[in-house]
mmCIF file of C-alpha atoms in Angstrom:
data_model
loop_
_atom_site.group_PDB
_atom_site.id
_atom_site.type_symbol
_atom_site.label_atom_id
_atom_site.label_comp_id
_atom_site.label_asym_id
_atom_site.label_seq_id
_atom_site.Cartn_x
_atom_site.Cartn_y
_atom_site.Cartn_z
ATOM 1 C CA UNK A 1 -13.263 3.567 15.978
ATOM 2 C CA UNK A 2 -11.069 1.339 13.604
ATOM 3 C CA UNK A 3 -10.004 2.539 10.145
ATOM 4 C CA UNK A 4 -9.207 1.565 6.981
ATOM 5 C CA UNK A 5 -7.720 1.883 3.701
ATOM 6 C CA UNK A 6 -9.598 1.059 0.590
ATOM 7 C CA UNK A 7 -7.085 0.246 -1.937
ATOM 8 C CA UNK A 8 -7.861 0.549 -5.785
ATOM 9 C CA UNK A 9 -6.206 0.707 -8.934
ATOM 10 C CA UNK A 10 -5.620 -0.704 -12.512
ATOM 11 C CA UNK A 11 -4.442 -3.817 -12.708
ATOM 12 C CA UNK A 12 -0.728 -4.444 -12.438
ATOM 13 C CA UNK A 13 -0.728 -1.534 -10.168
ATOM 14 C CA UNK A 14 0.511 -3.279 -7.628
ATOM 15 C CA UNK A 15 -2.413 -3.173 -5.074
ATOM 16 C CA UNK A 16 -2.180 -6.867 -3.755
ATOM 17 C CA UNK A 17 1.443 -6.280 -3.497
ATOM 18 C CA UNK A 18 0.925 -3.125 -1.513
ATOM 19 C CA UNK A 19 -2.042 -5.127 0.642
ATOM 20 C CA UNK A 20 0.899 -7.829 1.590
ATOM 21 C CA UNK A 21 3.774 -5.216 2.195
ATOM 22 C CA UNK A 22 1.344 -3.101 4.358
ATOM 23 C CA UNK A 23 0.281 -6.184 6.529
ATOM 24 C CA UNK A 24 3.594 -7.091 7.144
ATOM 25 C CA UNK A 25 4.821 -3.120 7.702
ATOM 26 C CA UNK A 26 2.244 -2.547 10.323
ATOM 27 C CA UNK A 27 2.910 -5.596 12.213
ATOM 28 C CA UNK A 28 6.455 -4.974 12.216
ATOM 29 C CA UNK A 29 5.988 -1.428 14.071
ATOM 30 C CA UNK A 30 3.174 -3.384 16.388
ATOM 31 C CA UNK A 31 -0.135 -2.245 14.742
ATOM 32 C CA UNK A 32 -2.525 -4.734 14.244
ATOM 33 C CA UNK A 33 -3.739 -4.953 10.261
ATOM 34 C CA UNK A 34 -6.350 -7.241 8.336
ATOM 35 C CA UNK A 35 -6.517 -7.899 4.891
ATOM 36 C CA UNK A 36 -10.092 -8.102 3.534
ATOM 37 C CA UNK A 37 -9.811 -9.469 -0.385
ATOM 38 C CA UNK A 38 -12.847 -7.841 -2.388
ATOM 39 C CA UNK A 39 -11.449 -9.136 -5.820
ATOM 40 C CA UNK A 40 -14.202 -12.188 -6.529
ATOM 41 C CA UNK A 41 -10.907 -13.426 -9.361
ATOM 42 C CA UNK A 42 -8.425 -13.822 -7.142
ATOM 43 C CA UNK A 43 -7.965 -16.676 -5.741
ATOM 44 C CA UNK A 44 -4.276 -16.828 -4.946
ATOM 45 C CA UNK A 45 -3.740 -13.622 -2.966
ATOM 46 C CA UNK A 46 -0.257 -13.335 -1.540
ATOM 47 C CA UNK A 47 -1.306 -12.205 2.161
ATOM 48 C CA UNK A 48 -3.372 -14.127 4.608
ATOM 49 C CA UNK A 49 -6.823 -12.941 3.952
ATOM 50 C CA UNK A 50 -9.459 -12.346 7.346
ATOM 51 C CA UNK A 51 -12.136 -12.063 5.140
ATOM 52 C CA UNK A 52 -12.346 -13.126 1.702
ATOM 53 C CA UNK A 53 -15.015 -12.457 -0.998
ATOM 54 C CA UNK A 54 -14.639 -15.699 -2.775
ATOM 55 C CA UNK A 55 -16.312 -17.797 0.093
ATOM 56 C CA UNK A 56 -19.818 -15.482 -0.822
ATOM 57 C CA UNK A 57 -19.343 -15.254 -4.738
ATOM 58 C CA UNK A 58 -16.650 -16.829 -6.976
ATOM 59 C CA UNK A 59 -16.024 -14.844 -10.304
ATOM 60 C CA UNK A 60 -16.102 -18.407 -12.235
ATOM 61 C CA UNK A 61 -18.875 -19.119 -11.011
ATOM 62 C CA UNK A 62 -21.020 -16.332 -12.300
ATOM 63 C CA UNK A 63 -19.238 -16.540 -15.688
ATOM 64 C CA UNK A 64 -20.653 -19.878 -16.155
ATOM 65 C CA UNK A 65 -24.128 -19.894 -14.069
ATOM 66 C CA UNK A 66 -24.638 -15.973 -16.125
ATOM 67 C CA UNK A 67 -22.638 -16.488 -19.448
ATOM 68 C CA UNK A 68 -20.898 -13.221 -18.522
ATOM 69 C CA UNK A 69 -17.561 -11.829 -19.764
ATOM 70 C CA UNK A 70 -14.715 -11.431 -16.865
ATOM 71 C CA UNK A 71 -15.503 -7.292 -15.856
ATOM 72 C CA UNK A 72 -19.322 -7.709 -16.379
ATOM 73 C CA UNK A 73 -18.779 -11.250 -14.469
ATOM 74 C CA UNK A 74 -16.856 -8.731 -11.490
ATOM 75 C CA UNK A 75 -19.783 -5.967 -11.767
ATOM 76 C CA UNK A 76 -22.483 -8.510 -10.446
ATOM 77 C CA UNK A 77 -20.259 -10.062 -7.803
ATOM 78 C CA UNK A 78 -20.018 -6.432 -6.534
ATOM 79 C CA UNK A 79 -23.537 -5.891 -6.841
ATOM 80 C CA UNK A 80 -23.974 -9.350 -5.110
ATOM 81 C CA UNK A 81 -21.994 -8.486 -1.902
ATOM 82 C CA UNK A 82 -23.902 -4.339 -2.115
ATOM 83 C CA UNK A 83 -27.348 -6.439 -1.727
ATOM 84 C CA UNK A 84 -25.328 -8.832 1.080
ATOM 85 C CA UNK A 85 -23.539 -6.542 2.995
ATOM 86 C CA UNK A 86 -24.692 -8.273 6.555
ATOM 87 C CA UNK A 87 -22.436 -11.050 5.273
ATOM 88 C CA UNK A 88 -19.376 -8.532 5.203
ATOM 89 C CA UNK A 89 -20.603 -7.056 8.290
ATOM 90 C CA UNK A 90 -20.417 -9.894 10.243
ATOM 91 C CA UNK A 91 -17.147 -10.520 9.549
ATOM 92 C CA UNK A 92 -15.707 -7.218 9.934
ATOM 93 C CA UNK A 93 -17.844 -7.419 13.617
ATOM 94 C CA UNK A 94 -15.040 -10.329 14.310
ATOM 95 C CA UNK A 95 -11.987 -7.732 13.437
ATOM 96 C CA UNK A 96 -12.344 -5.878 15.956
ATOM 97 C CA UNK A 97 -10.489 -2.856 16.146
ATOM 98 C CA UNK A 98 -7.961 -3.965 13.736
ATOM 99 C CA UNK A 99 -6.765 -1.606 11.081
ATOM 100 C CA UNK A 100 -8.389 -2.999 7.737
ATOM 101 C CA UNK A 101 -7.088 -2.960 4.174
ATOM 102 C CA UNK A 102 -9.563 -3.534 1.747
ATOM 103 C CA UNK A 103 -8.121 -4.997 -1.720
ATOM 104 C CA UNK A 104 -10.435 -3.978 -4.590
ATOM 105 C CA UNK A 105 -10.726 -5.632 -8.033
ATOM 106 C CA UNK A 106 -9.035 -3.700 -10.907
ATOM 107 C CA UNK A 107 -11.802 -2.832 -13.168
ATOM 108 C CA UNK A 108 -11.738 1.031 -13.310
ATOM 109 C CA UNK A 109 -15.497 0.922 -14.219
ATOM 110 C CA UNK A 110 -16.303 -0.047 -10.690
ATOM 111 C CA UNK A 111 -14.624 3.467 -9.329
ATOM 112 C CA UNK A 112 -15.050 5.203 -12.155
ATOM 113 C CA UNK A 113 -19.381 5.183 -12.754
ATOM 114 C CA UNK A 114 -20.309 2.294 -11.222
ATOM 115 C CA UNK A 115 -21.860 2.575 -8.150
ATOM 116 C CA UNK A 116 -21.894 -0.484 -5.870
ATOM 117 C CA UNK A 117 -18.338 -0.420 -5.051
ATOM 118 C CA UNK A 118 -18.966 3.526 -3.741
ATOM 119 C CA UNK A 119 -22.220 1.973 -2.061
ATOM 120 C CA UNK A 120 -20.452 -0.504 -0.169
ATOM 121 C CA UNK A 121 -17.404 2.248 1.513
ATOM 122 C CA UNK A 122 -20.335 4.731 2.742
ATOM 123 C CA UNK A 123 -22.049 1.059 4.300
ATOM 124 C CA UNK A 124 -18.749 0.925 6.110
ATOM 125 C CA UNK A 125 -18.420 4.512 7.146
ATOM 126 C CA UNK A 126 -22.099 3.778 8.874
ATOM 127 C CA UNK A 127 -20.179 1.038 10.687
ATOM 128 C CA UNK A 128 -17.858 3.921 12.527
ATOM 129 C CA UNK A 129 -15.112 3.312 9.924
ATOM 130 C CA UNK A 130 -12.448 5.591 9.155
ATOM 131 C CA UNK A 131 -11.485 5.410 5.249
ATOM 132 C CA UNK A 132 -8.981 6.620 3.361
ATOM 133 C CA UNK A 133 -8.792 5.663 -0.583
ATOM 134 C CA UNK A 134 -5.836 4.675 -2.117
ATOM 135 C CA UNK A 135 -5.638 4.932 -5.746
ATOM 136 C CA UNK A 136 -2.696 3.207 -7.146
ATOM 137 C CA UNK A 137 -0.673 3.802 -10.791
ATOM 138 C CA UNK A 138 2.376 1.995 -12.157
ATOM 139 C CA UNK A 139 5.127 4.736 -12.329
ATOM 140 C CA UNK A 140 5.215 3.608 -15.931
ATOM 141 C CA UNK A 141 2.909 5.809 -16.584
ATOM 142 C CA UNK A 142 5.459 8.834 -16.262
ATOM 143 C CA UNK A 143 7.501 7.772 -19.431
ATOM 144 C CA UNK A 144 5.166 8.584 -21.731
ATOM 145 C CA UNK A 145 2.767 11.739 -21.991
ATOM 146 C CA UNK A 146 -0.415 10.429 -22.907
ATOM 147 C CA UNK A 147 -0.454 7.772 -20.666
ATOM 148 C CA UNK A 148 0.243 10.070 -17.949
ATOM 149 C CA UNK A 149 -2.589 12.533 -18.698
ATOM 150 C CA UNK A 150 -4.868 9.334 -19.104
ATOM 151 C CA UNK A 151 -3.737 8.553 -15.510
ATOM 152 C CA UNK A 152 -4.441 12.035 -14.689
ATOM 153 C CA UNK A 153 -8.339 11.771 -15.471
ATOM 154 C CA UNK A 154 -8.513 8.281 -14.272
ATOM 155 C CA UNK A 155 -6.849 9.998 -10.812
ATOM 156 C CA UNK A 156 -9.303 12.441 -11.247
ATOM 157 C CA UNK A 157 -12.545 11.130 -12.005
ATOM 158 C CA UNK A 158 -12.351 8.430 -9.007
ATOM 159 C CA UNK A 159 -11.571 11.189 -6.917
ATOM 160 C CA UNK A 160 -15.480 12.349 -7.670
ATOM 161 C CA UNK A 161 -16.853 9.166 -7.708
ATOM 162 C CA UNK A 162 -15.274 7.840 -4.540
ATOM 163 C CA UNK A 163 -15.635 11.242 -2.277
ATOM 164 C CA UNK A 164 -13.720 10.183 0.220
ATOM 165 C CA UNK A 165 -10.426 11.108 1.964
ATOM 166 C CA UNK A 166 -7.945 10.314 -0.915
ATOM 167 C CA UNK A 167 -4.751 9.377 -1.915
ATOM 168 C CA UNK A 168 -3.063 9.051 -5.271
ATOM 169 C CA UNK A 169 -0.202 6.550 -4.865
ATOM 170 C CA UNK A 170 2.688 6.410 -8.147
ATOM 171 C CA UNK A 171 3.709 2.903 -7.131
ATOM 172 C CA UNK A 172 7.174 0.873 -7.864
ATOM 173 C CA UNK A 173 9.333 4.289 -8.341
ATOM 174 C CA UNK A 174 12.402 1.889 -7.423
ATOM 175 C CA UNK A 175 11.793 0.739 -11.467
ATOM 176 C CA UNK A 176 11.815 4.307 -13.032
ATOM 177 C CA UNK A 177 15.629 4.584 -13.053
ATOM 178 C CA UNK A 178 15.136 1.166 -15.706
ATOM 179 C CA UNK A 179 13.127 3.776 -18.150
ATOM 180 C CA UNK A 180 14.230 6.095 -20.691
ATOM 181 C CA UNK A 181 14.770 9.410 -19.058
ATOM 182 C CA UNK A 182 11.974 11.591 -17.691
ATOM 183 C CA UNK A 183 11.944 15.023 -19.439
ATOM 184 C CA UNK A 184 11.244 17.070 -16.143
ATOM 185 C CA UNK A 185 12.040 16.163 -12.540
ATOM 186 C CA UNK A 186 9.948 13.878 -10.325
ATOM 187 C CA UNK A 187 7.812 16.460 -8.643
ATOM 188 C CA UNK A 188 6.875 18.071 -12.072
ATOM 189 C CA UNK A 189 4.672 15.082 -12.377
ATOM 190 C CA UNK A 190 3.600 14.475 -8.314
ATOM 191 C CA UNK A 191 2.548 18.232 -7.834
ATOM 192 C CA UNK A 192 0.992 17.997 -11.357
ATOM 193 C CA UNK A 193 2.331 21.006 -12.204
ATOM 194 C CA UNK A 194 1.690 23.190 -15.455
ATOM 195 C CA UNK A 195 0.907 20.253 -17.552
ATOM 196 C CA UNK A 196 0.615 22.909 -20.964
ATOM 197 C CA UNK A 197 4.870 22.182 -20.834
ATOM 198 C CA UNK A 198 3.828 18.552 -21.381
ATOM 199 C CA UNK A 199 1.823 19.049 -24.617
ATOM 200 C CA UNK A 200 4.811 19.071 -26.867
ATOM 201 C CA UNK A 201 6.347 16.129 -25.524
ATOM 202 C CA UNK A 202 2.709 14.636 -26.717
ATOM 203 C CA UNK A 203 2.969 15.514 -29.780
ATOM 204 C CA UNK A 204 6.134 14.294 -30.388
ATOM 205 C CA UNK A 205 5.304 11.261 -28.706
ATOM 206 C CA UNK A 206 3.061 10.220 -31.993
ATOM 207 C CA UNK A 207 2.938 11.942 -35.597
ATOM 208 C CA UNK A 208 -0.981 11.368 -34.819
ATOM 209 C CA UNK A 209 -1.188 14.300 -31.829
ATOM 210 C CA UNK A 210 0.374 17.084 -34.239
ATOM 211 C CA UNK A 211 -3.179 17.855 -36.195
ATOM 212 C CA UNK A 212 -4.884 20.808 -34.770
ATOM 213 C CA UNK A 213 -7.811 18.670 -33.939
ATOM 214 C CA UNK A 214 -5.828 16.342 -31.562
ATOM 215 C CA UNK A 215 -3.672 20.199 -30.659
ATOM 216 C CA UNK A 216 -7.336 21.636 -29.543
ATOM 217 C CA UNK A 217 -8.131 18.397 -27.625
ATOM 218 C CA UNK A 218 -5.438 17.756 -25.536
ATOM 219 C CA UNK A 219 -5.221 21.756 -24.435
ATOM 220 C CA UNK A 220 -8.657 21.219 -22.953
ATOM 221 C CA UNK A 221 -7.522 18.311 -21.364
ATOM 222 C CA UNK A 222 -4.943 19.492 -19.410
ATOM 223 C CA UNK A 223 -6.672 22.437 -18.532
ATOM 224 C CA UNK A 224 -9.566 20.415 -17.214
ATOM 225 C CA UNK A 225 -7.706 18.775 -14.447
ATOM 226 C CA UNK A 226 -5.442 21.998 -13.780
ATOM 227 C CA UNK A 227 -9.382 23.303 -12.987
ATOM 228 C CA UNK A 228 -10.087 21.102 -10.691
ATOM 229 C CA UNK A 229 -6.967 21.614 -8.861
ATOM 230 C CA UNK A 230 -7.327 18.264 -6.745
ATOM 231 C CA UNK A 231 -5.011 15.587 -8.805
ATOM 232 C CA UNK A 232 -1.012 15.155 -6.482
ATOM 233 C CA UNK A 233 0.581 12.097 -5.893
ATOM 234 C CA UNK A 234 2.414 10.721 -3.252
ATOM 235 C CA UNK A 235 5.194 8.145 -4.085
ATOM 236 C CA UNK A 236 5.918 4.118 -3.080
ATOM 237 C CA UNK A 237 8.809 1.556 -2.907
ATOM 238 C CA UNK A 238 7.160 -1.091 -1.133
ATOM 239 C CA UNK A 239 10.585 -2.994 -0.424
ATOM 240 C CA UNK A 240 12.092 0.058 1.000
ATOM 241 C CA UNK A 241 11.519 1.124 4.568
ATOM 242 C CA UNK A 242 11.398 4.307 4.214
ATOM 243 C CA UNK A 243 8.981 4.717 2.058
ATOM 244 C CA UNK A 244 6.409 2.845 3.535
ATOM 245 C CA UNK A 245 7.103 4.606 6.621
ATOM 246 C CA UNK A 246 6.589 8.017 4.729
ATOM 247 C CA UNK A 247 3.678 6.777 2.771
ATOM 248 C CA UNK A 248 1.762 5.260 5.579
ATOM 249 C CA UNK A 249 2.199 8.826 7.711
ATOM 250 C CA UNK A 250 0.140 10.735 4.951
ATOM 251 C CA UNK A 251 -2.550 8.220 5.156
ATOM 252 C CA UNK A 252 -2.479 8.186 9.048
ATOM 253 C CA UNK A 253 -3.042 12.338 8.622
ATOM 254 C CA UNK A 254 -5.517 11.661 5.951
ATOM 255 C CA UNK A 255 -7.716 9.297 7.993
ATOM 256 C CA UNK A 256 -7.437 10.708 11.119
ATOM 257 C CA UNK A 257 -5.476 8.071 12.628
ATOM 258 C CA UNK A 258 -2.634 10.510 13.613
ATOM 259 C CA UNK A 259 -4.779 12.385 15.860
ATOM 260 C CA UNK A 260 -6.534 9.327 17.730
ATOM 261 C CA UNK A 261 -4.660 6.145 16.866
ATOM 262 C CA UNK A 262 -4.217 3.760 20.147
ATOM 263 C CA UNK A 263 -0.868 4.366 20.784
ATOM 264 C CA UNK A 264 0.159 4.871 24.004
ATOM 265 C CA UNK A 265 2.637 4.817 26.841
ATOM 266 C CA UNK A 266 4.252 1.371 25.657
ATOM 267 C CA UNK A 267 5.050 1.937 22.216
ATOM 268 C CA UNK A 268 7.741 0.951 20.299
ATOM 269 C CA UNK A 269 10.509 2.999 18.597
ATOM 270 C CA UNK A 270 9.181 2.454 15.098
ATOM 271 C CA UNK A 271 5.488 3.701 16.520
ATOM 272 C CA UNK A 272 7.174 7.051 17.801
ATOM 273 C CA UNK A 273 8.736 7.591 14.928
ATOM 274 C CA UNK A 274 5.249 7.419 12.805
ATOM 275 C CA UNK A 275 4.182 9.128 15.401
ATOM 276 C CA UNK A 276 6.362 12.166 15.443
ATOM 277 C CA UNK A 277 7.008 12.135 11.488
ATOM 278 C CA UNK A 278 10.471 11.728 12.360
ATOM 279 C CA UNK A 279 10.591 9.878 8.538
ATOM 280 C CA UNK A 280 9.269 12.213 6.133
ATOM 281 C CA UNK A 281 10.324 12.232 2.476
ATOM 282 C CA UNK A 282 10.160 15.032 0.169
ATOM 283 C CA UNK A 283 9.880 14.275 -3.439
ATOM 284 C CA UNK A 284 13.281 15.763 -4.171
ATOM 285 C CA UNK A 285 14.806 13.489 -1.353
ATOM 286 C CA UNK A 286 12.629 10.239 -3.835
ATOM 287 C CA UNK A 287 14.424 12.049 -6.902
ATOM 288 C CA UNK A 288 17.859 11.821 -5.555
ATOM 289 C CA UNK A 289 17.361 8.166 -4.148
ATOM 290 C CA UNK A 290 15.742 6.173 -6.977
ATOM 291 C CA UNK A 291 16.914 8.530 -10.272
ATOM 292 C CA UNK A 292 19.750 10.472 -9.594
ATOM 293 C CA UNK A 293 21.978 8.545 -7.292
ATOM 294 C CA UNK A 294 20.092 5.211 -7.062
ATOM 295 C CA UNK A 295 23.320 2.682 -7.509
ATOM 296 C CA UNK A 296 25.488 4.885 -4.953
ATOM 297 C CA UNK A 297 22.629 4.816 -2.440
ATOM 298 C CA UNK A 298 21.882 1.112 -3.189
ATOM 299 C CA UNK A 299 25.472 0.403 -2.619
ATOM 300 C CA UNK A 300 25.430 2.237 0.877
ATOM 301 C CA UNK A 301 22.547 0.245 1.702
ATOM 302 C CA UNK A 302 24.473 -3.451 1.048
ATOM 303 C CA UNK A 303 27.252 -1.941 3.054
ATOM 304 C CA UNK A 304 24.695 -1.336 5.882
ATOM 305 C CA UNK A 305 22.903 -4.611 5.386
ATOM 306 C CA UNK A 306 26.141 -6.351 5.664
ATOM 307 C CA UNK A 307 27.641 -4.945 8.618
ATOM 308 C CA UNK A 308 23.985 -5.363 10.465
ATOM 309 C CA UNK A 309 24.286 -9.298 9.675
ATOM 310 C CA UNK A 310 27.949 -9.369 10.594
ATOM 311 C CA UNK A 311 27.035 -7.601 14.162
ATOM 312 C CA UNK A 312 23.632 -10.151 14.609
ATOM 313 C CA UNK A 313 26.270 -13.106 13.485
ATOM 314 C CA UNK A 314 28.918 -11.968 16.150
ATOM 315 C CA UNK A 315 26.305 -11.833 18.912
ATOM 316 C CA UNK A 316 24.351 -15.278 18.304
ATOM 317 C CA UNK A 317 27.644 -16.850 18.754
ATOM 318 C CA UNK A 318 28.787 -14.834 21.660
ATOM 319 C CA UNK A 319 25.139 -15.890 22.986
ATOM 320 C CA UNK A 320 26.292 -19.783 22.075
ATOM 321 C CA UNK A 321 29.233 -19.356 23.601
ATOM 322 C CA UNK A 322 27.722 -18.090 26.997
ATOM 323 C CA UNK A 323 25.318 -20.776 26.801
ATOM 324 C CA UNK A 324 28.249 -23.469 26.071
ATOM 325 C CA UNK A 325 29.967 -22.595 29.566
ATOM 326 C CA UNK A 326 26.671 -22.869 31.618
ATOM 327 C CA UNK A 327 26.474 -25.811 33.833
ATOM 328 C CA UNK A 328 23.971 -27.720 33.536
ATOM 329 C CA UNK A 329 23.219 -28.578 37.216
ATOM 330 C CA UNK A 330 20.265 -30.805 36.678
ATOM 331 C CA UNK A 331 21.728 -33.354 34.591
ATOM 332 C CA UNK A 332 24.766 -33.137 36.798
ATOM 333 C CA UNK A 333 25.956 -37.113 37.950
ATOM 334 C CA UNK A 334 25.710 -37.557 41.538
ATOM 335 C CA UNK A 335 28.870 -39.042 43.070
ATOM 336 C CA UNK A 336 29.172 -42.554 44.040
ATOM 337 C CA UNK A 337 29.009 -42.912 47.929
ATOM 338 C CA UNK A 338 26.788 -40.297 47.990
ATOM 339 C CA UNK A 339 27.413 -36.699 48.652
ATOM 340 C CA UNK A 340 29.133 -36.806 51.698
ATOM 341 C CA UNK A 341 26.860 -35.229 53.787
ATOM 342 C CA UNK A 342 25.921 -37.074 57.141
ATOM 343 C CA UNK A 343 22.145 -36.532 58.178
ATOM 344 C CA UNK A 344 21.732 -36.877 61.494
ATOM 345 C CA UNK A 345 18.315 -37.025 62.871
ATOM 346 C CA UNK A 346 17.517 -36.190 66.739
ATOM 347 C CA UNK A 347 14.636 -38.069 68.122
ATOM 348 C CA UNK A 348 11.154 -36.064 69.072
#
């Protein structure tokens, strides 16, 4: 039963990024991961790719053979691999049981109302397939109020559309501390909390937002996704350990993979540790490390960083040294005259 992560978001959201750091994060702790590349534009992805959808359908291609724009160009090379799915199949079939990461193109129309991108994850839960969706948003987004309630519905509405186990990822939280301060603490805007505290931050945000028309509009807004009651997000720094470890144990819960990975009696220490959530992060614990005390904690970690080379330094040339004083018997010079060992032989 292998699973998977389907991994969407705007672009600049950092979803190839997170593809390549996930690869390398699951290999590291001695999971076996495959990238699958379902963007038909990119053709320099910065991951090896098992499967890419570029040798079916190349986006220039159909913006010359079609005289299409770049997102309608995208939309039929989705709708190309939908009606061509044996093609995907088949190379999925050669995976395995590896643990798959789909990278999605960034056109919010295809997770949004367009359908052949949904099509193509519920072909793949037929296949035995264990998804999770991962919908990914610059942490930008938190600086200013109406780009945060736009990320909000966008959050929201793929949530419907996708109907699938899902995630809602604020990536690159290592870069918020480079903003203007945030008016409320970090897990005001993760646990989506009363969002009517937000509105006059919106307003003053733009002259434009204080009519009564934009006042009315915005209220129902926010009150629409407080109704739904389904919009959180979960937090990423893809260079930092931790996090990734912290991130990838939600999705393992979230998928299932917690409860019947294939881990067994010769794990490693990092797969215990997933294992036994040994790792987890609160929000508050993200707060302190990346906003509130960010230099003193990036100073402890070039401390650490530093002594850990000094100690792998010291050993490789203890190791050099042990291998200096080894004789080296083979290429030892026999003495001249022989050894001085008399062989006597006794006649049969």
């Amino acid at each position: 039963m292998p699973f998977a992560q389907l991994v969407l978001g705007s672009p600049g959201s950092g979803k190839s990024t997170y593809c390549n750091g996930m690869q390398q994060f699951m290999s590291a702790i001695g999971r076996k991961c495959s990238v699958v590349n379902l963007d038909p534009a990119n053709d320099h992805t910065s991951y090896p790719c098992a499967i890419d959808v570029r040798d079916l359908i190349k986006l220039e291609d159909i913006m010359e053979e079609d005289d299409l724009g770049p997102n309608g160009a995208v939309l039929y090379a989705l709708e190309e691999l939908e009606q061509n799915m044996e093609w995907l199949e088949t190379g999925l079939s050669e995976l395995g049981e590896d643990y798959v990461l789909f990278d999605c193109p960034g056109q919010v129309e295809l997770y949004t109302h367009h359908s052949s991108l949904r099509n193509i994850f519920f072909r793949l839960q037929k296949l035995g397939y264990r998804l999770v969706v991962l919908h990914l948003s610059d942490s930008y987004c938190l600086t200013l109020p109406s780009l945060y309630i736009s990320n909000l519905i966008l959050s929201l509405r793929a949530m419907l559309q996708m109907d699938l186990p899902h995630l809602n990822v604020l990536t690159k939280v290592d870069k918020l501390s480079t903003y203007s301060p945030l008016p409320f603490n970090l897990d005001f805007y993760t646990e989506v909390q009363d969002l009517s505290y937000l509105l006059p931050h919106l307003e003053e945000e733009s002259s434009a937002m204080r009519g009564s028309k934009f006042e009315g509009l915005n209220t129902a807004i926010v009150e629409l996704v407080e109704s739904f009651g389904l919009v959180g997000f979960e937090t990423l720094a893809v260079e930092d350990k931790r996090s990734m470890m912290h991130l990838l144990q939600v999705i393992d819960r979230a998928g299932g993979y917690a409860f019947g990975g294939a881990e067994g009696a010769n794990d490693t220490v990092w797969q215990v540790a997933m294992r036994e959530g040994v790792t987890t992060m609160d929000v508050k614990d993200v707060q302190e490390r990346w906003l509130d005390a960010k230099d003193d904690y990036d100073e402890k970690e070039s401390r650490e960083w530093a002594e850990q080379a000094k100690i792998r330094d010291e050993a490789e040339a203890a190791a050099d040294a042990e291998m200096g004083d080894d004789v080296d018997l083979e290429n030892m010079p026999i003495p001249a005259g022989g050894s001085g060992i008399k062989v006597v032989r006794k006649n049969q």
